[in-house]
XYZ file of C-alpha atoms in Angstrom:
557
model
C 0.000 0.000 0.000
C 2.619 1.702 0.070
C -0.207 1.200 0.700
C 2.677 -0.288 2.023
C 5.966 0.799 2.963
C 6.972 4.249 1.935
C 10.591 3.459 1.492
C 10.666 2.959 -2.160
C 7.175 3.303 -3.301
C 5.821 1.516 -6.166
C 2.255 0.901 -6.326
C 0.674 0.959 -3.089
C 2.741 3.370 -2.907
C 4.786 0.400 -3.124
C 7.702 1.109 -0.955
C 10.155 -1.192 0.478
C 12.702 -1.597 3.161
C 16.229 -2.721 2.714
C 18.749 -2.770 5.470
C 15.561 -2.625 7.444
C 14.726 0.394 5.286
C 15.448 -0.420 1.673
C 12.216 -0.814 -0.116
C 9.924 0.373 -2.794
C 6.590 2.038 -2.076
C 3.665 0.991 -3.586
C 3.024 -1.152 -3.115
C 3.189 -4.189 -2.929
C 1.948 -7.211 -1.508
C 1.739 -10.258 -3.842
C 0.040 -13.288 -2.505
C -2.014 -16.295 -3.194
C -4.496 -13.616 -3.817
C -3.040 -10.207 -3.475
C -4.742 -7.749 -1.278
C -4.429 -4.265 0.080
C -1.467 -3.320 0.977
C 2.517 -1.999 -3.399
C 3.792 -0.768 -4.594
C 3.012 -0.205 -3.375
C 0.026 0.661 -0.293
C 0.347 -0.208 3.319
C 1.591 1.414 6.480
C 3.795 4.118 5.139
C 6.885 2.485 6.353
C 6.867 -0.646 8.329
C 10.520 -0.020 9.046
C 9.439 2.571 11.588
C 7.035 0.234 13.353
C 8.111 -1.354 16.633
C 8.258 -5.118 16.892
C 5.613 -6.537 19.215
C 6.760 -8.913 21.924
C 7.136 -12.539 20.897
C 4.202 -14.789 21.676
C 3.844 -18.535 22.051
C 0.124 -18.522 21.295
C -0.610 -20.790 18.303
C -1.730 -18.860 15.232
C -4.038 -19.998 12.433
C -2.606 -21.043 9.090
C -1.708 -18.007 7.004
C -4.138 -18.213 4.092
C -6.185 -15.557 2.285
C -9.516 -14.918 3.998
C -12.899 -14.753 2.231
C -14.649 -11.481 1.379
C -11.762 -8.998 1.601
C -12.594 -5.315 1.925
C -13.199 -3.878 -1.572
C -10.740 -1.278 -2.843
C -10.990 1.518 -5.393
C -8.781 -0.491 -7.761
C -11.344 -3.328 -7.700
C -14.277 -1.071 -8.610
C -14.210 -2.271 -12.247
C -13.846 -6.058 -11.949
C -12.336 -8.130 -14.723
C -14.598 -10.541 -16.639
C -12.007 -13.173 -15.708
C -12.215 -12.410 -11.979
C -13.617 -15.856 -11.166
C -12.336 -17.743 -14.197
C -12.013 -21.510 -14.150
C -10.765 -22.637 -17.536
C -12.075 -26.152 -16.906
C -14.774 -27.285 -14.463
C -12.363 -29.720 -12.832
C -8.723 -29.337 -11.891
C -6.202 -31.038 -14.146
C -4.511 -33.929 -12.376
C -1.032 -32.918 -13.535
C 0.806 -29.936 -14.986
C 4.289 -28.888 -15.967
C 4.254 -25.700 -13.883
C 1.861 -24.565 -11.159
C 1.876 -20.881 -10.234
C 0.274 -20.021 -6.904
C -0.883 -16.400 -6.745
C -2.540 -14.204 -9.372
C -1.222 -10.796 -8.371
C 1.525 -9.013 -10.249
C 4.204 -11.520 -9.203
C 2.240 -14.526 -10.415
C 0.916 -13.040 -13.646
C 4.226 -11.509 -14.751
C 6.073 -14.754 -14.047
C 3.433 -16.574 -16.094
C 3.783 -14.019 -18.893
C 7.564 -14.273 -19.077
C 7.577 -18.083 -18.970
C 5.224 -18.230 -21.950
C 6.881 -15.359 -23.822
C 10.346 -16.856 -23.374
C 9.223 -20.308 -24.477
C 7.412 -18.915 -27.514
C 10.345 -16.723 -28.570
C 12.717 -19.696 -28.393
C 10.324 -21.917 -30.379
C 10.390 -24.421 -27.538
C 7.470 -26.670 -26.587
C 5.079 -24.727 -24.396
C 4.665 -25.982 -20.833
C 1.267 -26.845 -19.391
C 0.724 -24.176 -16.715
C -1.977 -24.050 -14.058
C -2.551 -20.667 -12.388
C -4.148 -20.920 -8.948
C -5.477 -18.368 -6.513
C -7.300 -18.762 -3.230
C -9.733 -15.994 -4.140
C -10.726 -14.058 -7.243
C -8.160 -12.832 -9.751
C -5.719 -10.266 -8.354
C -7.727 -9.566 -5.206
C -4.705 -9.154 -2.937
C -1.996 -6.556 -2.516
C -1.665 -5.653 -6.186
C -5.283 -4.497 -6.122
C -4.818 -2.548 -2.912
C -1.618 -0.579 -3.233
C -0.762 2.974 -4.238
C -0.400 2.373 -7.952
C 3.044 3.795 -8.520
C 6.582 2.472 -8.797
C 9.538 4.488 -7.530
C 12.307 4.516 -4.973
C 12.268 7.299 -2.425
C 15.193 9.655 -2.126
C 15.534 9.145 1.619
C 15.642 5.388 1.052
C 18.643 5.826 -1.212
C 20.430 8.252 1.085
C 20.061 5.736 3.940
C 22.095 3.111 2.056
C 25.791 2.553 1.565
C 27.257 3.647 -1.761
C 27.367 0.373 -3.709
C 23.977 -0.794 -2.453
C 22.521 2.649 -3.191
C 23.843 2.537 -6.749
C 22.629 -0.996 -7.402
C 19.220 -0.470 -5.844
C 18.578 2.723 -7.817
C 19.623 0.962 -11.019
C 17.397 -2.008 -10.244
C 14.267 0.080 -9.677
C 14.993 2.010 -12.883
C 15.180 -1.307 -14.728
C 11.808 -2.300 -13.263
C 10.179 0.885 -14.554
C 11.740 0.265 -17.969
C 10.479 -3.327 -17.947
C 6.955 -2.189 -17.108
C 7.061 0.362 -19.933
C 8.323 -2.271 -22.374
C 5.604 -4.667 -21.250
C 2.636 -2.319 -21.687
C 4.001 -1.068 -25.014
C 4.381 -4.611 -26.348
C 0.751 -5.525 -25.639
C -1.495 -3.403 -27.856
C -3.934 -1.256 -25.910
C -2.698 -2.284 -22.464
C -1.005 1.030 -21.634
C -4.265 2.906 -22.145
C -6.341 0.331 -20.294
C -4.200 0.501 -17.160
C -3.544 4.278 -17.396
C 0.198 3.744 -17.527
C 2.319 6.902 -17.328
C 5.955 7.673 -16.759
C 5.686 10.637 -14.408
C 7.620 12.606 -11.838
C 7.148 12.058 -8.134
C 7.846 14.363 -5.202
C 9.379 13.261 -1.902
C 8.121 16.123 0.269
C 9.378 16.988 3.761
C 7.504 19.136 6.262
C 10.152 18.977 8.977
C 13.362 20.956 8.454
C 15.503 18.616 10.581
C 14.456 15.534 8.602
C 14.926 17.373 5.325
C 18.338 18.611 6.394
C 19.533 15.110 7.195
C 18.584 13.835 3.743
C 19.988 16.960 2.090
C 23.376 16.469 3.721
C 23.795 12.997 2.244
C 22.296 14.113 -1.064
C 24.844 16.901 -1.434
C 27.664 14.414 -0.934
C 26.210 12.074 -3.550
C 25.925 14.955 -6.018
C 29.551 15.945 -5.391
C 30.589 12.348 -6.012
C 28.556 12.378 -9.236
C 26.606 9.270 -8.322
C 24.602 8.262 -11.377
C 21.210 8.110 -9.670
C 21.340 11.823 -8.771
C 21.258 12.675 -12.478
C 17.559 11.831 -12.775
C 16.511 13.643 -9.591
C 16.425 17.266 -8.527
C 16.229 19.090 -5.210
C 13.465 21.625 -4.576
C 13.713 24.153 -1.734
C 16.335 25.093 0.791
C 16.001 22.183 3.194
C 15.936 24.605 6.099
C 13.086 26.173 8.051
C 10.181 27.777 6.237
C 11.521 31.149 7.315
C 14.912 30.335 5.776
C 13.032 29.319 2.654
C 11.801 32.875 2.288
C 8.227 32.008 3.122
C 5.641 34.665 2.574
C 1.897 34.422 2.393
C 2.288 32.078 -0.555
C 4.847 29.826 1.161
C 8.415 28.982 0.224
C 9.816 27.387 -2.919
C 9.048 23.787 -1.969
C 5.498 24.714 -1.028
C 4.921 26.550 -4.297
C 6.403 23.846 -6.500
C 4.771 20.837 -4.811
C 1.513 22.534 -3.699
C 1.902 20.803 -0.317
C 1.105 23.072 2.621
C 4.069 23.514 4.930
C 6.624 21.862 2.626
C 10.192 22.940 3.454
C 12.028 20.759 0.924
C 11.363 18.159 -1.746
C 13.068 15.932 -4.266
C 11.679 15.261 -7.725
C 12.272 11.738 -9.035
C 11.082 9.452 -11.847
C 8.212 7.038 -11.301
C 5.727 4.865 -13.141
C 2.051 5.340 -12.348
C -0.696 2.907 -13.358
C -3.848 1.022 -12.356
C -2.187 -2.170 -11.074
C -5.295 -4.359 -11.128
C -6.020 -3.438 -14.746
C -2.419 -4.068 -15.770
C -2.510 -7.573 -14.302
C -6.019 -8.519 -15.417
C -5.512 -6.998 -18.862
C -2.388 -9.072 -19.295
C -4.128 -12.279 -18.243
C -7.011 -11.504 -20.618
C -4.530 -11.445 -23.497
C -2.841 -14.651 -22.386
C -6.156 -16.494 -22.123
C -6.987 -15.453 -25.691
C -3.496 -16.313 -26.942
C -3.070 -19.809 -25.477
C -5.480 -22.719 -25.303
C -6.335 -24.570 -22.127
C -3.692 -27.222 -22.746
C -1.101 -24.483 -22.239
C -2.803 -22.185 -19.715
C -5.433 -23.380 -17.275
C -6.688 -20.708 -14.857
C -8.337 -21.818 -11.620
C -9.547 -19.003 -9.380
C -11.166 -19.467 -5.956
C -9.060 -22.575 -5.447
C -6.925 -22.225 -2.321
C -3.850 -24.407 -2.043
C -4.094 -25.731 1.514
C -0.758 -27.517 1.721
C 1.900 -29.148 -0.422
C 3.723 -32.458 -0.211
C 6.289 -34.659 -1.894
C 6.612 -38.382 -1.328
C 8.289 -41.515 -2.622
C 5.337 -42.300 -4.881
C 5.764 -39.175 -7.029
C 8.516 -38.251 -9.503
C 11.722 -36.750 -8.113
C 11.441 -33.015 -7.637
C 7.690 -32.913 -8.263
C 5.203 -31.432 -5.798
C 1.640 -32.414 -4.978
C -0.634 -29.438 -4.373
C -3.572 -30.192 -2.104
C -6.356 -27.718 -2.886
C -9.924 -27.248 -1.718
C -11.048 -28.911 -4.976
C -8.615 -31.783 -5.287
C -4.924 -32.435 -5.860
C -2.579 -31.451 -8.683
C 0.795 -33.050 -9.305
C 3.148 -30.353 -10.623
C 6.602 -30.916 -12.072
C 7.524 -27.391 -10.981
C 5.921 -24.813 -8.675
C 6.218 -21.028 -8.411
C 5.169 -19.451 -5.109
C 4.001 -15.902 -5.869
C 2.385 -15.759 -2.460
C 4.005 -12.762 -0.748
C 2.472 -12.252 2.719
C 0.867 -15.707 2.661
C 4.063 -17.603 1.866
C 4.500 -19.109 5.339
C 1.039 -20.643 5.060
C 2.455 -23.116 2.538
C 6.199 -22.995 3.204
C 6.606 -23.437 6.949
C 10.299 -22.596 6.753
C 9.261 -18.983 6.164
C 7.380 -18.623 9.450
C 8.836 -15.574 11.172
C 10.764 -14.699 8.017
C 7.985 -13.341 5.794
C 5.472 -11.818 8.192
C 2.063 -10.435 7.152
C 1.536 -6.779 8.062
C -1.618 -4.804 7.402
C -1.727 -1.325 5.892
C -4.378 1.186 4.922
C -5.266 3.230 1.838
C -8.078 5.473 0.631
C -9.655 7.167 -2.390
C -10.548 10.875 -2.349
C -12.993 12.524 -4.761
C -13.558 16.297 -5.097
C -17.136 17.570 -5.421
C -15.861 19.813 -8.189
C -12.851 19.000 -10.325
C -9.730 20.861 -9.212
C -7.784 22.285 -12.167
C -5.040 21.864 -12.968
C -5.022 18.244 -11.833
C -2.148 17.148 -9.644
C 0.126 15.448 -12.164
C 2.864 14.108 -9.874
C 2.755 11.254 -7.401
C 3.920 11.974 -3.852
C 5.467 10.688 -0.685
C 4.748 13.207 2.051
C 6.929 13.067 5.146
C 4.911 14.685 7.924
C 6.772 15.944 11.008
C 7.744 13.289 13.559
C 5.732 13.289 16.769
C 8.693 14.548 18.791
C 9.091 17.667 16.662
C 5.556 18.893 17.367
C 4.953 17.514 20.841
C 5.575 20.789 22.660
C 4.879 23.369 19.976
C 1.196 22.900 19.172
C -1.935 23.584 21.234
C -3.756 20.405 22.343
C -6.540 20.545 19.741
C -4.182 21.178 16.826
C -1.774 18.525 18.120
C -4.624 16.016 18.118
C -5.115 16.519 14.370
C -1.422 16.708 13.464
C -0.433 14.024 10.967
C 2.819 12.077 11.293
C 4.794 9.494 9.372
C 4.906 9.119 5.597
C 1.940 8.914 3.236
C 1.928 8.280 -0.495
C -0.400 9.743 -3.103
C -1.221 8.800 -6.682
C -3.478 11.277 -8.544
C -5.798 9.608 -11.045
C -6.566 10.965 -14.544
C -10.134 11.835 -13.486
C -8.853 14.176 -10.765
C -9.456 11.825 -7.838
C -6.604 10.768 -5.548
C -5.453 7.456 -4.051
C -3.687 8.001 -0.717
C -2.106 5.409 1.552
C -0.454 5.521 4.953
C -1.607 6.760 8.335
C 0.300 4.059 10.206
C 1.011 6.313 13.193
C -2.693 5.924 14.043
C -2.436 2.164 14.595
C 1.245 1.402 15.190
C 0.741 1.220 18.965
C -1.840 -1.546 18.528
C 0.389 -4.354 17.162
C -2.345 -6.975 16.991
C -4.208 -4.827 14.476
C -1.399 -4.972 11.910
C 1.620 -7.145 12.805
C 1.094 -10.779 11.835
C -2.425 -9.791 10.814
C -3.480 -11.232 7.440
C -7.192 -10.450 7.732
C -7.909 -8.037 4.894
C -11.645 -8.534 5.392
C -11.519 -6.248 8.428
C -10.803 -2.528 8.342
C -9.030 -0.553 11.035
C -10.949 1.159 13.817
C -12.975 4.254 13.000
C -10.582 6.516 14.902
C -7.730 5.222 12.723
C -9.652 5.998 9.541
C -10.176 9.552 10.809
C -6.671 10.174 9.458
C -8.317 10.698 6.061
C -10.906 13.265 7.152
C -10.212 16.603 5.487
C -6.973 15.197 4.110
C -6.786 16.819 0.682
C -7.961 20.366 1.617
C -5.641 20.400 4.631
C -2.636 19.046 2.739
C -2.789 20.596 -0.732
C -3.086 24.142 -1.977
C -6.054 24.661 -4.278
C -8.189 22.001 -2.623
C -9.649 24.245 0.074
C -13.033 24.647 -1.619
C -13.066 21.368 -3.497
C -15.644 19.638 -1.329
C -13.338 16.637 -1.281
C -14.763 13.508 0.330
C -13.363 10.089 1.168
C -14.951 7.747 -1.338
C -13.544 4.508 0.105
C -11.063 3.190 2.659
C -9.523 -0.262 2.493
C -6.748 -2.409 3.896
C -4.100 -4.629 2.340
C -1.568 -7.173 3.501
C 2.154 -6.746 2.891
C 4.859 -9.358 3.369
C 7.615 -8.002 5.611
C 11.063 -9.582 5.764
C 13.704 -9.291 8.449
C 16.178 -7.287 6.372
C 13.724 -5.506 4.087
C 14.754 -7.475 0.986
C 12.443 -9.690 -1.057
C 13.083 -13.443 -1.368
C 13.818 -14.585 -4.918
C 15.056 -17.942 -6.174
C 14.744 -21.662 -5.595
C 12.827 -22.442 -2.418
C 15.582 -23.232 0.095
C 15.991 -26.610 1.709
C 18.731 -28.414 3.606
C 18.693 -31.199 1.008
C 19.648 -28.766 -1.756
C 22.465 -27.360 0.356
C 23.857 -30.893 0.617
C 23.603 -31.402 -3.135
C 25.484 -28.177 -3.730
C 28.218 -29.574 -1.481
C 28.144 -32.877 -3.427
C 27.017 -34.754 -0.317
C 23.801 -36.170 -1.731
C 24.654 -38.057 -4.884
C 23.501 -35.469 -7.409
C 19.788 -36.070 -6.928
C 17.409 -33.659 -8.612
C 17.050 -30.345 -6.806
C 13.750 -29.170 -5.407
C 11.638 -27.932 -8.323
C 10.135 -24.980 -6.478
C 10.869 -21.277 -6.957
C 9.545 -18.141 -5.339
C 9.333 -14.369 -5.394
C 7.776 -12.932 -2.252
C 8.320 -10.627 0.725
C 8.094 -7.259 -1.016
C 7.810 -5.132 2.136
C 5.134 -2.976 0.531
C 7.272 -2.182 -2.503
C 6.193 -4.847 -4.938
C 5.332 -2.558 -7.826
C 8.903 -1.283 -7.932
C 10.448 -4.719 -7.490
C 8.481 -7.430 -9.217
C 8.795 -7.032 -12.994
C 12.500 -7.826 -13.334
C 12.421 -10.436 -10.553
C 9.587 -12.182 -12.417
C 11.731 -12.305 -15.566
C 14.543 -13.843 -13.545
C 12.296 -16.437 -11.906
C 10.846 -17.373 -15.301
C 14.354 -18.146 -16.529
C 15.186 -20.116 -13.379
C 12.073 -22.243 -13.820
C 12.666 -22.927 -17.512
C 16.382 -23.691 -17.093
C 16.295 -25.328 -13.638
C 18.630 -22.574 -12.457
C 19.470 -20.974 -9.115
C 19.521 -17.312 -8.117
C 23.277 -16.897 -8.482
C 23.183 -18.231 -12.032
C 20.890 -15.424 -13.246
C 21.650 -12.639 -10.782
C 24.070 -10.627 -12.893
C 21.991 -10.948 -16.058
C 19.005 -9.272 -14.397
C 20.843 -6.890 -12.088
C 19.423 -8.499 -8.955
C 20.887 -7.352 -5.651
C 22.773 -10.023 -3.753
C 20.423 -9.545 -0.808
C 17.402 -10.604 -2.898
C 18.486 -14.233 -3.006
C 16.734 -16.637 -0.669
C 18.538 -19.478 1.089
C 18.854 -21.581 4.221
C 21.340 -19.295 5.945
C 19.242 -16.228 5.234
C 16.190 -17.923 6.729
C 18.080 -18.710 9.917
C 19.154 -15.102 10.316
C 15.907 -13.380 9.392
C 13.658 -15.366 11.677
C 15.444 -13.592 14.543
C 15.066 -10.116 13.028
C 11.441 -9.882 11.956
């Protein structure tokens, strides 16, 4: 949402955390059936949320729940929302993909596109989702892909460079994708835009500006596509008059003291995913692509009576024996892969849709991450009533072509109630009414020109992000001790586990998934591991999943 994490911002605002803070905003959560958060749409930045005390109370299996809260992005449902290509499940398949959000659909797309381009026999693929098509995080995030400036300035030099380059490659991949499928760009309202990272607190802005200035002096490549707006000092130092200072004038955000302008991709994530599947269903017959919605995978197994490497999927409607499996299950991953318990943790975020009574011209044409002042900076300076309505944390905004606005964040309103968000995968239940009050009067109070707009909150929803211990997604072959032994030549060269994954997007899925999906598609087709494709796709070393990483992260999350 970013709905999700505001670190990087993608769709939800899809943001993400790395080094506990490296992420992409937007959005993100992918899952067996993606729900609110991306790219980006969940709590503005889960990296700022405290970890609740450990508990020994048994928890229910992490699976998507029925009847999730509807989101704005789901207001125009796809005709394939509840598609079942055949009335009964096939007994076997070459590849099973679990999850029909962006991670699942893009992996499916690249597997088929790669096979077709190479004139190789097409695999028989079954696409499964516990609920309706793309009903999880992809349909609940912020709808933009970017990486926030303060995320980059929080990283070390090499990681900063590589992460910026990776997110740029994701935006390029998304552009290439929508351009290659006739009509898709228009359907999903895809735009390459600019995005503002806006700061309302001079101390916070100054900290980012100090690192930024050093990066500019060192001529770091990523600074070439960004620009600084404002002085980064107090509003008085900014030369504020009745009209506000430079940052306020340029961004139209009341009280802005500094901002950074950066590239981003903005789109309707649900329509991108469902539009792509619509084309694939028309392009391939059921012997190649069999779609089975509303078919939760309850557990998986492998046994001596099935071929080496194969996996049996036990669903609510029967079993499927798959030669290979892709887990595009994000926050719900631990529900099927127990080794990820405590490593990919579900966290709930919140987003909203705002509609003016009269259209405000000119439309806002940038997306935003707005960094409101920290609680400590206003604790003693505001009268009680004003303090009560003071916003904190980081929100993300994605203006729509019709003049309405998608906004996600508000995590400061629920962060002190851990049970309401941490480990919570119930996207059928909204936050308390007092939490949703964060959105009341939001646009007129935050943006210049909206004072007389009659803006109202059209809808509020929640989404589930998958948070990892170090803020990096998990990409690659599903780890297992048996594969570690084979790599060390201790197990006779038996066939490796035929399971791959891309999950744990920390709210930044929209800015992370596209290139990772390409990489996973190649791994599946060539029976390859993460390290064998990493350089080709520019994947960060920290993205790779593995046994040792699991051991470390379970203690961090």
